[in-house]
Coordinates of N, CA and C in Angstrom, one line a residue:
M14 N 22.2 97.0 145.2 CA 22.8 97.5 143.9 C 23.5 98.8 144.2
S15 N 24.7 98.9 143.8 CA 25.5 100.2 144.0 C 25.1 101.2 142.9
S16 N 25.2 102.4 143.3 CA 25.0 103.5 142.3 C 26.4 104.0 141.8
F17 N 26.4 104.9 140.8 CA 27.6 105.4 140.3 C 27.4 106.9 140.0
S18 N 28.5 107.6 139.7 CA 28.5 109.0 139.3 C 29.5 109.1 138.2
I19 N 29.3 110.2 137.5 CA 30.3 110.6 136.4 C 31.1 111.8 136.8
R20 N 32.3 111.8 136.6 CA 33.2 112.9 136.9 C 34.3 113.0 135.9
T21 N 35.0 114.1 135.9 CA 36.2 114.4 135.1 C 37.3 113.4 135.5
A22 N 38.0 112.8 134.5 CA 39.1 111.9 134.8 C 40.3 112.7 135.4
R23 N 41.0 112.0 136.2 CA 42.3 112.5 136.8 C 43.4 111.6 136.3
T24 N 44.6 112.1 136.4 CA 45.8 111.3 136.0 C 45.8 110.0 136.8
A25 N 45.4 110.0 138.1 CA 45.4 108.8 138.9 C 44.5 107.7 138.3
D26 N 43.5 108.1 137.4 CA 42.6 107.2 136.8 C 43.1 106.4 135.6
V27 N 44.2 106.9 135.1 CA 44.7 106.3 133.8 C 45.0 104.8 133.9
P28 N 45.7 104.3 135.0 CA 45.9 102.9 135.0 C 44.5 102.1 135.0
A29 N 43.5 102.6 135.7 CA 42.2 101.9 135.7 C 41.5 102.0 134.3
I30 N 41.7 103.2 133.7 CA 41.1 103.3 132.3 C 41.8 102.3 131.4
A31 N 43.1 102.2 131.4 CA 43.8 101.2 130.6 C 43.4 99.8 130.9
A32 N 43.2 99.5 132.2 CA 42.8 98.1 132.6 C 41.3 97.9 132.1
L33 N 40.5 98.9 132.1 CA 39.1 98.7 131.7 C 39.0 98.4 130.2
I34 N 39.8 99.0 129.4 CA 39.7 98.8 128.0 C 40.5 97.6 127.5
E35 N 41.5 97.2 128.2 CA 42.3 96.1 127.8 C 41.6 94.8 127.3
P36 N 40.5 94.4 128.0 CA 39.8 93.2 127.5 C 39.1 93.5 126.2
L37 N 38.7 94.8 126.0 CA 38.0 95.2 124.7 C 39.0 95.3 123.6
V38 N 40.2 95.6 123.9 CA 41.3 95.6 122.9 C 41.6 94.2 122.5
R39 N 41.7 93.3 123.5 CA 41.9 91.9 123.2 C 40.8 91.3 122.3
R40 N 39.6 91.7 122.5 CA 38.5 91.2 121.7 C 38.3 92.0 120.4
R41 N 39.2 92.9 120.1 CA 39.3 93.7 118.9 C 38.0 94.6 118.8
I42 N 37.5 95.1 119.9 CA 36.3 96.0 119.9 C 36.8 97.4 120.0
L43 N 37.9 97.7 120.7 CA 38.6 99.0 120.7 C 40.0 98.8 120.3
L44 N 40.5 99.9 119.7 CA 42.0 99.9 119.4 C 42.8 100.2 120.6
G45 N 43.9 99.5 120.7 CA 44.8 99.6 121.8 C 45.5 101.0 121.7
K46 N 45.9 101.5 122.9 CA 46.6 102.8 122.9 C 47.7 102.6 124.0
E47 N 48.8 103.3 123.8 CA 49.9 103.3 124.8 C 49.4 104.2 125.9
R48 N 49.9 103.8 127.1 CA 49.4 104.5 128.3 C 49.7 106.0 128.2
V49 N 50.8 106.4 127.6 CA 51.1 107.8 127.4 C 50.0 108.6 126.7
V50 N 49.4 107.9 125.8 CA 48.3 108.6 125.0 C 47.1 108.9 126.0
F51 N 46.8 108.0 126.9 CA 45.8 108.3 127.9 C 46.2 109.5 128.8
Y52 N 47.4 109.5 129.2 CA 47.8 110.7 130.0 C 47.7 112.0 129.2
E53 N 48.1 111.9 127.9 CA 48.1 113.1 127.1 C 46.6 113.6 126.9
A54 N 45.7 112.7 126.9 CA 44.3 113.1 126.7 C 43.4 113.0 127.9
V55 N 44.0 112.9 129.1 CA 43.2 112.7 130.3 C 42.1 113.8 130.5
Q56 N 42.4 115.0 130.1 CA 41.4 116.1 130.2 C 40.2 115.8 129.3
E57 N 40.3 115.0 128.3 CA 39.1 114.7 127.4 C 38.2 113.6 128.0
F58 N 38.7 112.9 129.0 CA 37.9 111.8 129.6 C 37.0 112.1 130.7
R59 N 35.9 111.4 130.7 CA 35.0 111.4 131.9 C 34.9 109.9 132.3
V60 N 34.8 109.7 133.6 CA 34.8 108.4 134.1 C 33.5 108.2 135.0
A61 N 33.1 106.9 135.0 CA 32.0 106.5 135.9 C 32.6 105.7 137.0
V62 N 32.3 106.1 138.2 CA 32.8 105.5 139.4 C 31.7 105.1 140.4
T63 N 31.9 104.0 141.1 CA 30.9 103.6 142.1 C 31.1 104.4 143.4
E64 N 30.1 104.2 144.3 CA 30.2 104.9 145.6 C 31.5 104.5 146.3
A65 N 32.0 103.3 146.0 CA 33.2 102.8 146.7 C 34.5 103.3 146.0
G66 N 34.3 104.1 144.8 CA 35.4 104.7 144.1 C 36.0 103.8 143.0
D67 N 35.3 102.7 142.7 CA 35.8 101.8 141.6 C 35.4 102.4 140.3
L68 N 36.4 102.4 139.4 CA 36.2 102.9 138.0 C 35.4 101.9 137.2
I69 N 34.2 102.2 136.7 CA 33.4 101.1 136.0 C 33.1 101.5 134.6
G70 N 33.6 102.7 134.1 CA 33.3 103.2 132.8 C 34.2 104.4 132.5
A71 N 34.4 104.6 131.2 CA 35.1 105.8 130.7 C 34.8 106.1 129.3
G72 N 34.9 107.4 128.9 CA 34.7 107.8 127.6 C 35.3 109.2 127.4
A73 N 35.7 109.5 126.2 CA 36.4 110.7 125.9 C 35.7 111.5 124.8
L74 N 35.9 112.8 124.8 CA 35.4 113.7 123.8 C 36.6 114.4 123.2
H75 N 36.9 114.2 121.9 CA 38.0 114.8 121.3 C 37.5 115.8 120.2
V76 N 37.9 117.1 120.3 CA 37.5 118.1 119.3 C 38.3 117.8 118.0
M77 N 37.6 117.8 116.9 CA 38.2 117.6 115.6 C 38.2 118.9 114.7
W78 N 37.1 119.6 114.9 CA 37.0 120.9 114.1 C 36.1 121.8 114.8
E79 N 35.8 123.0 114.3 CA 35.0 124.0 115.0 C 33.6 123.5 115.4
D80 N 33.0 122.6 114.7 CA 31.7 122.1 115.0 C 31.6 120.6 115.2
L81 N 32.8 119.9 115.2 CA 32.8 118.5 115.1 C 33.7 117.9 116.2
G82 N 33.2 116.9 116.9 CA 34.0 116.2 117.9 C 33.8 114.7 117.7
E83 N 34.6 113.9 118.4 CA 34.6 112.5 118.3 C 34.4 111.9 119.7
V84 N 33.5 111.0 119.9 CA 33.4 110.2 121.1 C 34.4 109.1 120.9
R85 N 35.3 109.0 121.9 CA 36.4 108.0 121.8 C 36.4 107.1 123.1
T86 N 36.8 105.9 122.9 CA 37.1 105.0 124.0 C 36.0 104.9 125.0
L87 N 34.8 104.8 124.5 CA 33.6 104.6 125.4 C 33.6 103.2 125.8
A88 N 33.8 102.9 127.1 CA 33.8 101.5 127.6 C 33.2 101.4 129.0
V89 N 32.6 100.3 129.2 CA 31.9 100.0 130.5 C 32.3 98.6 130.9
A90 N 32.6 98.5 132.2 CA 33.0 97.2 132.8 C 31.9 96.2 132.5
D91 N 32.2 95.0 132.1 CA 31.3 93.9 131.8 C 30.1 93.8 132.8
D92 N 30.4 93.7 134.0 CA 29.4 93.5 135.0 C 28.5 94.7 135.3
W93 N 28.8 95.8 134.6 CA 27.9 97.0 134.7 C 27.2 97.3 133.4
L94 N 27.4 96.4 132.4 CA 26.6 96.6 131.1 C 25.1 96.6 131.3
G95 N 24.4 97.4 130.6 CA 22.9 97.4 130.7 C 22.4 98.1 132.0
R96 N 23.2 98.8 132.7 CA 22.8 99.5 133.9 C 22.9 101.0 133.8
G97 N 23.0 101.5 132.6 CA 22.9 103.0 132.3 C 24.2 103.7 132.4
V98 N 25.3 103.0 132.6 CA 26.6 103.6 132.7 C 27.0 104.2 131.3
G99 N 26.9 103.5 130.3 CA 27.3 104.0 128.9 C 26.4 105.2 128.6
H100 N 25.1 105.1 128.9 CA 24.2 106.2 128.6 C 24.6 107.4 129.3
A101 N 24.9 107.3 130.6 CA 25.3 108.4 131.4 C 26.6 109.1 130.9
L102 N 27.6 108.2 130.6 CA 28.8 108.8 130.0 C 28.6 109.5 128.7
L103 N 27.8 108.9 127.8 CA 27.6 109.5 126.5 C 26.8 110.8 126.7
E104 N 25.8 110.8 127.6 CA 25.1 112.1 127.8 C 26.0 113.2 128.4
T105 N 26.9 112.8 129.2 CA 27.9 113.8 129.8 C 28.8 114.3 128.7
L106 N 29.3 113.4 127.8 CA 30.1 113.9 126.7 C 29.4 114.8 125.7
E107 N 28.1 114.5 125.5 CA 27.3 115.3 124.6 C 27.1 116.7 125.3
T108 N 26.9 116.8 126.6 CA 26.8 118.0 127.3 C 28.1 118.8 127.1
D109 N 29.2 118.1 127.3 CA 30.5 118.8 127.1 C 30.6 119.3 125.7
A110 N 30.2 118.5 124.7 CA 30.3 118.9 123.3 C 29.5 120.2 123.1
R111 N 28.3 120.3 123.6 CA 27.5 121.5 123.4 C 28.1 122.7 124.1
A112 N 28.7 122.5 125.3 CA 29.3 123.6 126.0 C 30.5 124.1 125.2
L113 N 31.2 123.2 124.4 CA 32.3 123.7 123.6 C 31.9 124.3 122.3
G114 N 30.6 124.3 122.0 CA 30.1 124.8 120.7 C 30.0 123.9 119.6
L115 N 30.2 122.6 119.9 CA 30.1 121.6 118.8 C 28.6 121.3 118.5
S116 N 28.4 120.9 117.2 CA 27.0 120.6 116.8 C 26.9 119.2 116.1
R117 N 28.1 118.5 116.0 CA 28.1 117.2 115.4 C 29.1 116.3 116.2
L118 N 28.7 115.1 116.4 CA 29.6 114.1 117.1 C 29.8 112.9 116.2
F119 N 31.0 112.5 116.1 CA 31.4 111.3 115.3 C 31.8 110.2 116.2
C120 N 31.5 108.9 115.8 CA 32.1 107.8 116.5 C 32.3 106.7 115.5
L121 N 33.3 105.9 115.8 CA 33.6 104.7 115.0 C 33.4 103.5 115.9
T122 N 32.4 102.6 115.6 CA 32.0 101.7 116.6 C 31.5 100.4 116.0
F123 N 31.5 99.3 116.9 CA 30.9 98.1 116.6 C 29.5 98.1 117.3
E124 N 29.3 99.0 118.2 CA 28.1 99.0 119.1 C 27.0 99.9 118.4
V125 N 26.7 99.6 117.2 CA 25.7 100.4 116.4 C 24.4 100.5 117.1
P126 N 23.7 99.5 117.6 CA 22.4 99.7 118.2 C 22.5 100.7 119.4
F127 N 23.5 100.6 120.2 CA 23.7 101.6 121.3 C 23.7 103.0 120.8
F128 N 24.5 103.3 119.9 CA 24.6 104.6 119.4 C 23.4 105.1 118.6
E129 N 22.7 104.1 117.9 CA 21.5 104.5 117.2 C 20.4 104.9 118.3
R130 N 20.4 104.2 119.4 CA 19.4 104.6 120.4 C 19.7 106.0 121.0
H131 N 20.9 106.5 120.8 CA 21.2 107.8 121.2 C 21.3 108.8 120.1
G132 N 20.7 108.5 119.0 CA 20.5 109.5 117.9 C 21.6 109.5 116.8
F133 N 22.6 108.6 116.9 CA 23.6 108.6 115.9 C 23.1 107.8 114.7
V134 N 23.6 108.2 113.5 CA 23.2 107.5 112.3 C 24.5 107.1 111.5
D135 N 24.4 106.0 110.7 CA 25.5 105.6 109.9 C 25.8 106.7 108.9
M136 N 27.1 107.1 108.8 CA 27.5 108.2 108.0 C 27.5 107.8 106.5
G137 N 27.6 106.5 106.2 CA 27.7 106.1 104.8 C 29.0 106.7 104.2
E138 N 28.8 107.3 103.1 CA 29.9 107.9 102.3 C 30.0 109.4 102.6
E139 N 29.2 109.9 103.6 CA 29.2 111.3 103.9 C 30.6 111.8 104.3
T140 N 31.0 113.0 103.9 CA 32.2 113.6 104.2 C 32.0 115.1 104.6
V141 N 33.0 115.9 104.5 CA 32.9 117.3 104.8 C 33.2 118.2 103.6
D142 N 32.9 119.4 103.7 CA 33.2 120.4 102.7 C 34.6 120.3 102.3
P143 N 34.9 120.4 101.0 CA 36.3 120.2 100.5 C 37.3 121.1 101.1
A144 N 37.0 122.3 101.5 CA 38.0 123.2 102.2 C 38.3 122.6 103.6
V145 N 37.3 122.2 104.3 CA 37.5 121.6 105.6 C 38.3 120.3 105.5
Y146 N 37.9 119.5 104.5 CA 38.6 118.2 104.2 C 40.1 118.5 104.0
A147 N 40.5 119.5 103.3 CA 41.9 119.8 103.0 C 42.6 120.2 104.3
E148 N 41.9 120.8 105.3 CA 42.5 121.1 106.6 C 42.6 119.8 107.4
L149 N 41.5 119.1 107.5 CA 41.5 117.9 108.3 C 42.5 116.8 107.9
V150 N 42.7 116.7 106.6 CA 43.6 115.6 106.1 C 45.0 115.9 106.5
R151 N 45.3 117.1 107.0 CA 46.7 117.4 107.5 C 47.0 116.8 108.9
S152 N 45.9 116.5 109.5 CA 46.0 116.0 110.9 C 46.7 114.6 110.9
H153 N 47.5 114.4 111.9 CA 48.2 113.0 112.1 C 47.3 112.2 113.0
D154 N 46.2 112.7 113.5 CA 45.3 112.0 114.5 C 44.6 110.8 113.7
D155 N 44.6 109.6 114.3 CA 43.9 108.5 113.6 C 42.4 108.7 113.7
G156 N 41.9 109.3 114.7 CA 40.4 109.6 114.7 C 40.0 110.4 113.6
V157 N 40.8 111.4 113.3 CA 40.4 112.3 112.1 C 40.5 111.5 110.8
A158 N 41.5 110.6 110.7 CA 41.6 109.8 109.5 C 40.5 108.8 109.4
E159 N 40.0 108.3 110.5 CA 38.8 107.4 110.6 C 37.6 108.2 110.1
F160 N 37.4 109.4 110.6 CA 36.3 110.2 110.2 C 36.3 110.4 108.7
L161 N 37.5 110.7 108.1 CA 37.6 111.0 106.7 C 37.6 109.7 105.9
D162 N 37.7 108.5 106.5 CA 37.7 107.2 105.9 C 38.9 107.1 105.0
L163 N 40.1 107.5 105.5 CA 41.3 107.4 104.8 C 41.9 106.0 104.8
A164 N 42.5 105.6 103.7 CA 43.0 104.3 103.5 C 44.0 103.9 104.6
R165 N 44.8 104.8 105.1 CA 45.8 104.5 106.1 C 45.3 103.9 107.4
V166 N 44.0 104.0 107.7 CA 43.5 103.5 108.9 C 42.6 102.3 108.6
K167 N 42.4 101.9 107.4 CA 41.4 100.8 107.1 C 41.7 99.5 107.8
Q168 N 43.0 99.2 107.9 CA 43.4 97.9 108.5 C 42.9 97.8 110.0
N169 N 42.8 99.0 110.6 CA 42.4 99.0 112.0 C 40.9 99.1 112.2
T170 N 40.1 99.4 111.2 CA 38.7 99.8 111.3 C 37.8 98.8 110.6
L171 N 38.3 97.7 110.0 CA 37.4 96.9 109.3 C 36.3 96.3 110.2
G172 N 35.0 96.5 109.7 CA 33.9 96.0 110.4 C 33.3 97.1 111.3
N173 N 34.0 98.2 111.6 CA 33.4 99.3 112.4 C 32.5 100.1 111.5
T174 N 31.5 100.8 112.2 CA 30.6 101.7 111.5 C 30.9 103.1 111.9
R175 N 31.0 104.0 110.9 CA 31.2 105.4 111.1 C 29.9 106.0 111.3
M176 N 29.7 106.6 112.5 CA 28.4 107.1 112.8 C 28.5 108.6 113.2
L177 N 27.4 109.4 113.0 CA 27.4 110.8 113.3 C 26.0 111.2 113.9
K178 N 26.1 112.1 114.8 CA 24.9 112.7 115.4 C 25.0 114.2 115.3
R179 N 23.9 114.8 114.9 CA 23.8 116.3 114.9 C 22.9 116.7 116.0
F180 N 23.2 117.9 116.6 CA 22.3 118.5 117.6 C 22.4 120.0 117.5

């Protein structure tokens, strides 16, 4: 059994990240993104790689507000599911979040049991302070719109659960 490590993503990883998530996009588990979006956000990504250098997982941390970030595009290769890759990626993203001064993490997911095991809870109708809401609603970022539960992203998020973790 091969081991893996987590590292910061590089631009050379973008094609492998795109290939990793493509089956999940086809199964409507993750939203599709243009390759340029991955390049624009490459510094937000951490990747899991085998000793042989194969990319087997990826996940991103996107800052949304002074204390709030989003876990995005967390994906693991099918043959590596259940082997701790997702846990290691999420743990790394949480460490990054703390280092940035964040105290809350948001995710939009179908993988509710996985995130519950890691301390996330269903947000329900929870939102943010009205003054913060007024600032966030100005963002063109779909992740922010998902967090705020705005109607413009509803067609893309039906069936997903909005989850939050505080630390």
